[in-house]
């Protein structure tokens, strides 16, 4: 109801603001200040309560996905026929829908419901839910999910985050959720209208370390009480489920928090990039949740939880970097200076060649880490190497893309400035998505 009340109030104020009576009565500045306050402060309570999550007849054992039968002990770069079929559909959607809507979504700081609906038509949410719970997943699909993240971000990274965020929550519930948690929450992701959901790990602190959280979870009887603030949370004002990382007496843990819970509010702090994901701060002020909402039951691996989210960011950075490379090549071949294409200049040609080399290196390290994760092997080292390389080279590719376009790269008429801003997120993002 909070969302409706703010919406009605803003609608009424907008109509009033267009009236000439305000000038005659000398009230225009007062009404404008009120509208500004509602716009900035009214969204502090926007966490939706539209859906009621209820437990049914949960089994004794949670559903877990096994490693796919086609994987081998060796690092295999081959894409299966099924993966290629999925990629073809996603690439078409990314090119024809996400790329076309990218500038509008960035300006609106939101992915439209129409785009979300078209993404759901691809059925991607079903691949995060086991068959026994109404989904289509029969085996671990870390590599497949990574390919999807790359292809979606090649269309637009901001909208890709908004589409992938709920899948990240579903994947985490599949991998670590208890039988009760899966029955209550995971099955809803296989419905016709799956819930919007997001993972909240990052905190507004310099040199943030996901293994040393300032957000706390204090045990109080049969409940946990959460306090702290998260930053860069996608869909923060719209999500119906959050997975919130917090520090407990025994170390970091992740908690399932429903939107609309008392003390849970979404702030207002527009980000530099990936604006279409609707990222906002998430504040927790004595948020009380049942102890059963602590993710997992003895088998939860927080380090792997963070690393899988990091790989998702790497995959999206690869997709956006590929978009930059695809764009600057033809541009430099067509742009002429002193009677010849600028690509004939060695400095330009070498810069584009370096972008291609760096992109392939990013892709190899990320694929390697995702492949090991899919096979159930240790992948912490590989994930760290991938992130270390990607956060450096992806930002460099974004910078070089702007540089190659010269003055054009500094204007919104060309998409490289948006790609540059989006790629900056890779250096600060931790665990906000899952493969």
CSV table of C-alpha atoms in Angstrom, one decimal:
chain,number,residue,atom,x,y,z
A,1,UNK,CA,0.0,0.0,0.0
A,2,UNK,CA,3.0,2.4,0.6
A,3,UNK,CA,3.7,2.3,-3.1
A,4,UNK,CA,0.2,3.2,-4.1
A,5,UNK,CA,-0.1,6.0,-1.5
A,6,UNK,CA,3.1,7.7,-2.7
A,7,UNK,CA,2.0,7.3,-6.3
A,8,UNK,CA,-1.4,8.8,-5.7
A,9,UNK,CA,0.2,11.7,-3.8
A,10,UNK,CA,2.7,12.5,-6.5
A,11,UNK,CA,0.0,12.3,-9.2
A,12,UNK,CA,-2.1,14.8,-7.3
A,13,UNK,CA,0.8,17.1,-6.7
A,14,UNK,CA,1.8,17.0,-10.4
A,15,UNK,CA,-1.7,18.0,-11.4
A,16,UNK,CA,-1.6,20.8,-8.9
A,17,UNK,CA,1.8,22.0,-10.0
A,18,UNK,CA,0.4,22.6,-13.5
A,19,UNK,CA,-2.3,24.9,-12.2
A,20,UNK,CA,-2.0,28.6,-12.6
A,21,UNK,CA,-3.7,29.1,-9.3
A,22,UNK,CA,-0.5,28.3,-7.4
A,23,UNK,CA,1.1,31.5,-8.8
A,24,UNK,CA,-1.9,33.6,-7.9
A,25,UNK,CA,-1.9,32.2,-4.4
A,26,UNK,CA,1.9,32.4,-4.0
A,27,UNK,CA,2.2,28.7,-3.2
A,28,UNK,CA,4.2,27.3,-6.0
A,29,UNK,CA,7.5,27.1,-4.2
A,30,UNK,CA,5.9,25.3,-1.2
A,31,UNK,CA,4.2,22.7,-3.4
A,32,UNK,CA,7.4,22.1,-5.4
A,33,UNK,CA,9.4,21.6,-2.1
A,34,UNK,CA,6.7,19.1,-1.0
A,35,UNK,CA,6.9,17.2,-4.3
A,36,UNK,CA,10.7,17.1,-4.0
A,37,UNK,CA,10.5,15.8,-0.4
A,38,UNK,CA,8.0,13.1,-1.4
A,39,UNK,CA,10.1,12.0,-4.4
A,40,UNK,CA,13.3,11.8,-2.3
A,41,UNK,CA,12.0,10.7,1.0
A,42,UNK,CA,8.8,8.9,0.2
A,43,UNK,CA,10.7,6.0,-1.4
A,44,UNK,CA,12.4,5.3,1.9
A,45,UNK,CA,9.5,2.9,2.7
A,46,UNK,CA,9.2,1.2,-0.7
A,47,UNK,CA,9.6,-2.5,-0.1
A,48,UNK,CA,6.7,-4.3,-1.6
A,49,UNK,CA,4.4,-6.6,0.4
A,50,UNK,CA,2.3,-7.7,-2.6
A,51,UNK,CA,3.0,-11.5,-2.3
A,52,UNK,CA,2.3,-13.8,0.7
A,53,UNK,CA,4.9,-16.6,0.9
A,54,UNK,CA,3.5,-19.7,2.5
A,55,UNK,CA,5.0,-23.1,3.3
A,56,UNK,CA,3.2,-26.1,1.9
A,57,UNK,CA,4.3,-29.7,2.5
A,58,UNK,CA,8.0,-29.4,2.6
A,59,UNK,CA,10.0,-32.6,2.4
A,60,UNK,CA,12.7,-33.6,4.8
A,61,UNK,CA,15.5,-33.1,2.2
A,62,UNK,CA,16.1,-30.1,0.0
A,63,UNK,CA,16.5,-30.4,-3.7
A,64,UNK,CA,20.0,-30.2,-5.0
A,65,UNK,CA,21.3,-30.2,-8.6
A,66,UNK,CA,24.2,-32.4,-9.6
A,67,UNK,CA,27.1,-31.7,-11.9
A,68,UNK,CA,26.1,-32.1,-15.6
A,69,UNK,CA,27.0,-35.4,-17.2
A,70,UNK,CA,28.7,-33.9,-20.2
A,71,UNK,CA,31.4,-32.1,-18.2
A,72,UNK,CA,34.8,-33.7,-18.1
A,73,UNK,CA,37.8,-33.3,-15.8
A,74,UNK,CA,39.5,-31.2,-18.4
A,75,UNK,CA,38.6,-27.6,-19.1
A,76,UNK,CA,36.1,-27.8,-21.9
A,77,UNK,CA,35.3,-24.7,-24.0
A,78,UNK,CA,32.7,-26.5,-26.2
A,79,UNK,CA,29.2,-25.2,-26.2
A,80,UNK,CA,26.5,-27.8,-26.3
A,81,UNK,CA,23.7,-27.7,-28.8
A,82,UNK,CA,21.2,-26.9,-26.0
A,83,UNK,CA,23.4,-24.0,-24.8
A,84,UNK,CA,23.8,-22.7,-28.3
A,85,UNK,CA,20.0,-22.8,-28.8
A,86,UNK,CA,19.5,-20.8,-25.6
A,87,UNK,CA,22.2,-18.3,-26.5
A,88,UNK,CA,20.7,-17.7,-30.0
A,89,UNK,CA,17.4,-16.7,-28.3
A,90,UNK,CA,19.0,-14.6,-25.7
A,91,UNK,CA,21.3,-12.8,-28.1
A,92,UNK,CA,18.3,-11.9,-30.3
A,93,UNK,CA,16.5,-10.5,-27.3
A,94,UNK,CA,19.6,-8.6,-26.1
A,95,UNK,CA,20.1,-7.0,-29.5
A,96,UNK,CA,16.5,-6.2,-30.5
A,97,UNK,CA,15.1,-5.4,-27.0
A,98,UNK,CA,17.7,-4.5,-24.5
A,99,UNK,CA,20.0,-2.5,-26.8
A,100,UNK,CA,17.0,-0.6,-28.2
A,101,UNK,CA,15.7,0.3,-24.7
A,102,UNK,CA,19.2,0.9,-23.1
A,103,UNK,CA,19.3,4.7,-23.2
A,104,UNK,CA,15.7,5.1,-22.1
A,105,UNK,CA,16.2,2.6,-19.2
A,106,UNK,CA,19.4,4.4,-18.1
A,107,UNK,CA,17.7,7.8,-18.0
A,108,UNK,CA,14.6,6.3,-16.2
A,109,UNK,CA,16.9,4.4,-13.8
A,110,UNK,CA,14.6,1.5,-14.2
A,111,UNK,CA,14.0,-1.5,-16.4
A,112,UNK,CA,10.5,-1.3,-17.8
A,113,UNK,CA,7.8,-3.9,-17.0
A,114,UNK,CA,7.5,-4.6,-20.7
A,115,UNK,CA,11.1,-5.6,-21.0
A,116,UNK,CA,10.9,-7.8,-17.8
A,117,UNK,CA,7.8,-9.5,-19.3
A,118,UNK,CA,9.6,-10.2,-22.6
A,119,UNK,CA,12.5,-11.6,-20.6
A,120,UNK,CA,10.2,-13.9,-18.7
A,121,UNK,CA,8.8,-15.2,-22.0
A,122,UNK,CA,12.3,-16.7,-22.7
A,123,UNK,CA,11.7,-18.9,-19.7
A,124,UNK,CA,15.1,-18.2,-18.1
A,125,UNK,CA,13.7,-18.3,-14.6
A,126,UNK,CA,12.8,-21.9,-15.0
A,127,UNK,CA,16.4,-22.9,-15.4
A,128,UNK,CA,17.1,-21.8,-11.8
A,129,UNK,CA,14.5,-24.1,-10.3
A,130,UNK,CA,14.6,-27.9,-10.1
A,131,UNK,CA,12.0,-29.9,-12.0
A,132,UNK,CA,10.6,-31.3,-8.8
A,133,UNK,CA,9.6,-27.7,-7.7
A,134,UNK,CA,8.1,-26.8,-11.1
A,135,UNK,CA,11.2,-25.6,-12.9
A,136,UNK,CA,13.2,-27.0,-15.7
A,137,UNK,CA,16.6,-27.5,-14.1
A,138,UNK,CA,18.0,-31.1,-13.9
A,139,UNK,CA,21.7,-30.4,-13.3
A,140,UNK,CA,24.0,-27.6,-12.3
A,141,UNK,CA,24.1,-24.9,-15.0
A,142,UNK,CA,26.8,-22.5,-13.9
A,143,UNK,CA,28.5,-22.3,-17.3
A,144,UNK,CA,25.1,-21.9,-19.0
A,145,UNK,CA,24.1,-19.1,-16.6
A,146,UNK,CA,27.4,-17.4,-17.2
A,147,UNK,CA,26.9,-17.5,-21.0
A,148,UNK,CA,23.4,-16.0,-20.5
A,149,UNK,CA,24.8,-13.2,-18.3
A,150,UNK,CA,27.4,-12.4,-20.9
A,151,UNK,CA,24.9,-12.3,-23.8
A,152,UNK,CA,22.4,-10.2,-21.9
A,153,UNK,CA,25.0,-7.6,-20.9
A,154,UNK,CA,26.1,-7.4,-24.5
A,155,UNK,CA,22.7,-5.8,-25.1
A,156,UNK,CA,22.7,-3.7,-21.9
A,157,UNK,CA,24.4,-4.3,-18.6
A,158,UNK,CA,21.9,-2.3,-16.4
A,159,UNK,CA,18.8,-4.2,-17.7
A,160,UNK,CA,20.8,-7.5,-17.6
A,161,UNK,CA,21.3,-6.9,-13.8
A,162,UNK,CA,17.5,-6.3,-13.3
A,163,UNK,CA,16.7,-9.5,-15.2
A,164,UNK,CA,19.4,-11.7,-13.6
A,165,UNK,CA,18.9,-10.5,-10.0
A,166,UNK,CA,15.9,-12.8,-9.3
A,167,UNK,CA,17.6,-15.7,-11.0
A,168,UNK,CA,20.5,-15.2,-8.6
A,169,UNK,CA,18.3,-15.5,-5.6
A,170,UNK,CA,16.7,-18.6,-7.0
A,171,UNK,CA,20.1,-20.2,-7.8
A,172,UNK,CA,21.2,-19.6,-4.2
A,173,UNK,CA,18.1,-21.1,-2.8
A,174,UNK,CA,18.5,-24.1,-5.1
A,175,UNK,CA,22.2,-24.6,-4.1
A,176,UNK,CA,21.9,-24.0,-0.3
A,177,UNK,CA,18.2,-23.5,0.8
A,178,UNK,CA,16.7,-25.9,3.3
A,179,UNK,CA,13.6,-28.0,2.3
A,180,UNK,CA,11.4,-25.5,4.1
A,181,UNK,CA,13.0,-22.5,2.4
A,182,UNK,CA,12.7,-24.0,-1.0
A,183,UNK,CA,9.1,-25.0,-0.4
A,184,UNK,CA,8.2,-21.5,0.8
A,185,UNK,CA,10.2,-19.3,-1.6
A,186,UNK,CA,11.9,-21.2,-4.4
A,187,UNK,CA,8.8,-22.7,-5.9
A,188,UNK,CA,7.4,-19.2,-6.5
A,189,UNK,CA,10.2,-18.6,-9.0
A,190,UNK,CA,8.6,-21.2,-11.3
A,191,UNK,CA,5.2,-19.4,-11.4
A,192,UNK,CA,3.9,-17.4,-14.3
A,193,UNK,CA,4.6,-14.2,-12.3
A,194,UNK,CA,7.8,-14.9,-10.4
A,195,UNK,CA,8.8,-12.5,-7.6
A,196,UNK,CA,11.3,-9.8,-8.0
A,197,UNK,CA,14.3,-10.6,-5.8
A,198,UNK,CA,17.8,-9.3,-5.1
A,199,UNK,CA,21.0,-10.1,-3.2
A,200,UNK,CA,22.4,-7.5,-0.8
A,201,UNK,CA,26.1,-7.9,0.0
A,202,UNK,CA,27.9,-4.5,-0.7
A,203,UNK,CA,28.1,-1.9,2.0
A,204,UNK,CA,28.9,1.8,1.8
A,205,UNK,CA,32.4,1.7,3.2
A,206,UNK,CA,35.8,2.3,1.7
A,207,UNK,CA,37.8,-0.8,0.8
A,208,UNK,CA,34.7,-3.0,1.5
A,209,UNK,CA,35.5,-6.6,2.2
A,210,UNK,CA,32.6,-9.0,1.9
A,211,UNK,CA,34.2,-11.3,4.5
A,212,UNK,CA,34.1,-8.5,7.1
A,213,UNK,CA,30.6,-7.2,7.2
A,214,UNK,CA,29.4,-4.2,9.2
A,215,UNK,CA,25.7,-5.3,8.9
A,216,UNK,CA,25.0,-7.5,12.0
A,217,UNK,CA,22.5,-10.3,12.8
A,218,UNK,CA,21.9,-10.8,16.5
A,219,UNK,CA,20.2,-14.0,17.7
A,220,UNK,CA,17.2,-13.2,19.9
A,221,UNK,CA,15.3,-16.3,21.0
A,222,UNK,CA,13.8,-17.9,17.8
A,223,UNK,CA,14.6,-14.8,15.7
A,224,UNK,CA,17.4,-12.9,14.3
A,225,UNK,CA,17.5,-9.1,14.5
A,226,UNK,CA,19.4,-7.4,11.6
A,227,UNK,CA,20.9,-3.9,11.6
A,228,UNK,CA,23.0,-2.1,9.0
A,229,UNK,CA,23.0,-0.6,5.5
A,230,UNK,CA,23.6,-2.2,2.1
A,231,UNK,CA,24.5,-0.3,-1.1
A,232,UNK,CA,24.1,-0.9,-4.8
A,233,UNK,CA,21.2,-3.3,-4.2
A,234,UNK,CA,19.3,-3.9,-7.6
A,235,UNK,CA,15.6,-3.7,-7.6
A,236,UNK,CA,15.8,-2.5,-4.0
A,237,UNK,CA,12.5,-0.6,-4.1
A,238,UNK,CA,10.6,-3.4,-5.9
A,239,UNK,CA,12.0,-6.7,-4.7
A,240,UNK,CA,9.8,-9.1,-2.7
A,241,UNK,CA,12.7,-11.2,-1.4
A,242,UNK,CA,16.2,-10.2,-0.4
A,243,UNK,CA,19.2,-12.3,0.5
A,244,UNK,CA,21.0,-10.1,3.0
A,245,UNK,CA,24.6,-10.9,4.1
A,246,UNK,CA,25.2,-10.1,7.7
A,247,UNK,CA,27.8,-10.8,10.4
A,248,UNK,CA,26.8,-13.3,13.2
A,249,UNK,CA,28.7,-14.5,16.3
A,250,UNK,CA,30.0,-17.4,14.2
A,251,UNK,CA,30.9,-15.5,11.0
A,252,UNK,CA,29.2,-14.1,7.9
A,253,UNK,CA,25.8,-15.6,7.0
A,254,UNK,CA,23.0,-14.9,4.6
A,255,UNK,CA,19.3,-14.2,5.6
A,256,UNK,CA,16.1,-14.3,3.7
A,257,UNK,CA,14.2,-11.1,4.2
A,258,UNK,CA,10.8,-10.4,2.7
A,259,UNK,CA,10.0,-7.1,1.3
A,260,UNK,CA,7.7,-5.0,3.5
A,261,UNK,CA,9.3,-6.4,6.7
A,262,UNK,CA,9.2,-3.8,9.5
A,263,UNK,CA,12.4,-1.8,9.6
A,264,UNK,CA,13.4,-2.5,6.0
A,265,UNK,CA,13.6,0.6,3.8
A,266,UNK,CA,15.0,1.5,0.4
A,267,UNK,CA,16.9,4.8,0.2
A,268,UNK,CA,17.6,7.1,-2.7
A,269,UNK,CA,21.1,7.4,-4.1
A,270,UNK,CA,21.4,7.2,-8.0
A,271,UNK,CA,24.4,5.3,-9.1
A,272,UNK,CA,27.0,6.3,-11.7
A,273,UNK,CA,26.4,3.2,-13.9
A,274,UNK,CA,24.0,0.2,-14.4
A,275,UNK,CA,21.3,2.7,-13.6
A,276,UNK,CA,18.6,0.6,-15.3
A,277,UNK,CA,18.9,-2.0,-12.5
A,278,UNK,CA,17.2,0.4,-10.0
A,279,UNK,CA,20.0,0.2,-7.5
A,280,UNK,CA,19.4,1.8,-4.2
A,281,UNK,CA,20.7,1.6,-0.6
A,282,UNK,CA,18.9,-0.9,1.6
A,283,UNK,CA,18.6,0.0,5.3
A,284,UNK,CA,17.9,-2.5,8.0
A,285,UNK,CA,16.8,-1.0,11.4
A,286,UNK,CA,16.0,-3.8,13.9
A,287,UNK,CA,14.6,-6.0,11.1
A,288,UNK,CA,13.3,-9.1,12.9
A,289,UNK,CA,13.1,-12.4,11.0
A,290,UNK,CA,12.6,-16.1,12.0
A,291,UNK,CA,15.8,-18.0,12.7
A,292,UNK,CA,14.7,-20.5,10.0
A,293,UNK,CA,15.3,-17.7,7.4
A,294,UNK,CA,19.1,-18.1,7.8
A,295,UNK,CA,20.1,-19.6,4.4
A,296,UNK,CA,21.2,-23.2,4.5
A,297,UNK,CA,21.5,-25.8,7.1
A,298,UNK,CA,25.2,-26.6,7.8
A,299,UNK,CA,26.1,-26.9,4.1
A,300,UNK,CA,26.2,-23.2,3.4
A,301,UNK,CA,29.5,-21.9,1.9
A,302,UNK,CA,29.6,-18.1,2.2
A,303,UNK,CA,32.9,-17.8,0.4
A,304,UNK,CA,31.4,-19.7,-2.6
A,305,UNK,CA,28.3,-17.6,-2.3
A,306,UNK,CA,30.4,-14.4,-2.8
A,307,UNK,CA,32.6,-16.0,-5.5
A,308,UNK,CA,29.6,-17.1,-7.6
A,309,UNK,CA,28.2,-13.6,-7.5
A,310,UNK,CA,31.6,-12.2,-8.5
A,311,UNK,CA,31.8,-14.5,-11.5
A,312,UNK,CA,28.4,-13.2,-12.7
A,313,UNK,CA,29.7,-9.7,-12.6
A,314,UNK,CA,32.8,-10.9,-14.6
A,315,UNK,CA,30.5,-12.5,-17.2
A,316,UNK,CA,28.5,-9.3,-17.6
A,317,UNK,CA,31.7,-7.2,-17.9
A,318,UNK,CA,32.8,-9.5,-20.7
A,319,UNK,CA,29.5,-9.0,-22.5
A,320,UNK,CA,29.6,-5.3,-22.2
A,321,UNK,CA,33.3,-5.2,-23.2
A,322,UNK,CA,32.4,-7.2,-26.3
A,323,UNK,CA,29.8,-4.6,-27.1
A,324,UNK,CA,32.5,-1.9,-26.9
A,325,UNK,CA,34.9,-3.9,-29.2
A,326,UNK,CA,32.1,-4.6,-31.7
A,327,UNK,CA,31.3,-0.9,-31.9
A,328,UNK,CA,34.8,0.7,-32.1
A,329,UNK,CA,36.1,-1.5,-34.9
A,330,UNK,CA,33.6,-0.4,-37.6
A,331,UNK,CA,33.6,3.1,-36.2
A,332,UNK,CA,37.4,3.4,-36.6
A,333,UNK,CA,37.2,1.9,-40.1
A,334,UNK,CA,34.6,4.5,-41.2
A,335,UNK,CA,35.9,7.5,-39.4
A,336,UNK,CA,38.4,9.4,-41.6
A,337,UNK,CA,41.1,11.9,-40.7
A,338,UNK,CA,43.8,13.3,-43.1
A,339,UNK,CA,42.3,11.4,-46.0
A,340,UNK,CA,42.3,7.9,-44.5
A,341,UNK,CA,40.4,5.8,-41.9
A,342,UNK,CA,41.8,6.3,-38.4
A,343,UNK,CA,42.1,2.6,-38.0
A,344,UNK,CA,45.1,2.8,-40.4
A,345,UNK,CA,47.0,4.6,-37.6
A,346,UNK,CA,49.1,2.2,-35.6
A,347,UNK,CA,48.2,3.7,-32.3
A,348,UNK,CA,44.5,3.1,-33.0
A,349,UNK,CA,45.0,-0.3,-34.5
A,350,UNK,CA,47.2,-1.4,-31.5
A,351,UNK,CA,44.6,-0.1,-29.0
A,352,UNK,CA,41.8,-2.2,-30.7
A,353,UNK,CA,44.1,-5.2,-30.8
A,354,UNK,CA,44.9,-4.9,-27.1
A,355,UNK,CA,41.1,-4.7,-26.4
A,356,UNK,CA,40.6,-8.0,-28.2
A,357,UNK,CA,43.5,-9.7,-26.4
A,358,UNK,CA,42.4,-8.5,-23.0
A,359,UNK,CA,38.8,-9.6,-23.7
A,360,UNK,CA,39.9,-13.1,-24.6
A,361,UNK,CA,42.0,-13.3,-21.5
A,362,UNK,CA,39.0,-12.2,-19.3
A,363,UNK,CA,36.8,-14.7,-21.0
A,364,UNK,CA,39.3,-17.6,-20.5
A,365,UNK,CA,39.7,-17.0,-16.8
A,366,UNK,CA,36.0,-16.5,-16.1
A,367,UNK,CA,35.1,-19.6,-18.1
A,368,UNK,CA,37.7,-21.6,-16.2
A,369,UNK,CA,36.3,-20.6,-12.8
A,370,UNK,CA,32.7,-21.2,-13.9
A,371,UNK,CA,33.6,-24.6,-15.3
A,372,UNK,CA,35.2,-25.7,-12.0
A,373,UNK,CA,32.2,-24.4,-10.0
A,374,UNK,CA,29.9,-26.4,-12.2
A,375,UNK,CA,31.8,-29.5,-11.6
A,376,UNK,CA,31.7,-29.0,-7.8
A,377,UNK,CA,35.5,-28.4,-7.6
A,378,UNK,CA,37.2,-25.6,-5.6
A,379,UNK,CA,37.1,-22.4,-7.6
A,380,UNK,CA,38.1,-19.7,-5.2
A,381,UNK,CA,41.5,-19.2,-6.7
A,382,UNK,CA,40.2,-19.1,-10.2
A,383,UNK,CA,37.4,-16.7,-9.3
A,384,UNK,CA,39.9,-14.3,-7.6
A,385,UNK,CA,42.1,-14.4,-10.6
A,386,UNK,CA,39.2,-13.7,-12.9
A,387,UNK,CA,37.9,-10.7,-10.9
A,388,UNK,CA,41.5,-9.3,-10.5
A,389,UNK,CA,41.9,-9.3,-14.3
A,390,UNK,CA,38.4,-8.3,-15.2
A,391,UNK,CA,38.0,-5.3,-12.9
A,392,UNK,CA,41.2,-3.9,-14.4
A,393,UNK,CA,40.9,-4.7,-18.1
A,394,UNK,CA,37.1,-4.2,-18.4
A,395,UNK,CA,37.5,-0.6,-17.1
A,396,UNK,CA,40.4,-0.1,-19.4
A,397,UNK,CA,38.3,-1.3,-22.4
A,398,UNK,CA,35.6,1.1,-21.4
A,399,UNK,CA,38.1,4.0,-21.2
A,400,UNK,CA,39.7,3.1,-24.5
A,401,UNK,CA,36.3,2.9,-26.1
A,402,UNK,CA,35.6,6.5,-25.1
A,403,UNK,CA,39.1,7.5,-26.2
A,404,UNK,CA,38.8,6.0,-29.7
A,405,UNK,CA,35.7,7.9,-30.4
A,406,UNK,CA,37.3,11.2,-29.3
A,407,UNK,CA,34.8,13.9,-28.6
A,408,UNK,CA,32.0,11.7,-29.8
A,409,UNK,CA,32.8,9.3,-26.9
A,410,UNK,CA,32.0,12.0,-24.4
A,411,UNK,CA,28.4,12.5,-25.6
A,412,UNK,CA,25.2,10.6,-25.0
A,413,UNK,CA,24.7,10.4,-28.8
A,414,UNK,CA,27.0,7.4,-28.8
A,415,UNK,CA,26.6,4.4,-26.4
A,416,UNK,CA,30.2,4.1,-25.3
A,417,UNK,CA,29.9,6.6,-22.5
A,418,UNK,CA,27.2,4.4,-21.0
A,419,UNK,CA,29.3,1.3,-21.4
A,420,UNK,CA,32.2,3.1,-19.7
A,421,UNK,CA,30.0,4.0,-16.7
A,422,UNK,CA,28.6,0.5,-16.5
A,423,UNK,CA,32.0,-1.2,-16.6
A,424,UNK,CA,33.1,0.9,-13.7
A,425,UNK,CA,30.8,-1.1,-11.5
A,426,UNK,CA,32.9,-4.3,-11.8
A,427,UNK,CA,35.6,-2.8,-9.5
A,428,UNK,CA,33.2,-2.4,-6.6
A,429,UNK,CA,30.5,-5.1,-7.0
A,430,UNK,CA,30.6,-8.2,-4.8
A,431,UNK,CA,28.2,-11.1,-4.8
A,432,UNK,CA,25.1,-9.3,-6.0
A,433,UNK,CA,24.2,-11.9,-8.6
A,434,UNK,CA,24.7,-15.6,-8.9
A,435,UNK,CA,25.5,-18.1,-11.7
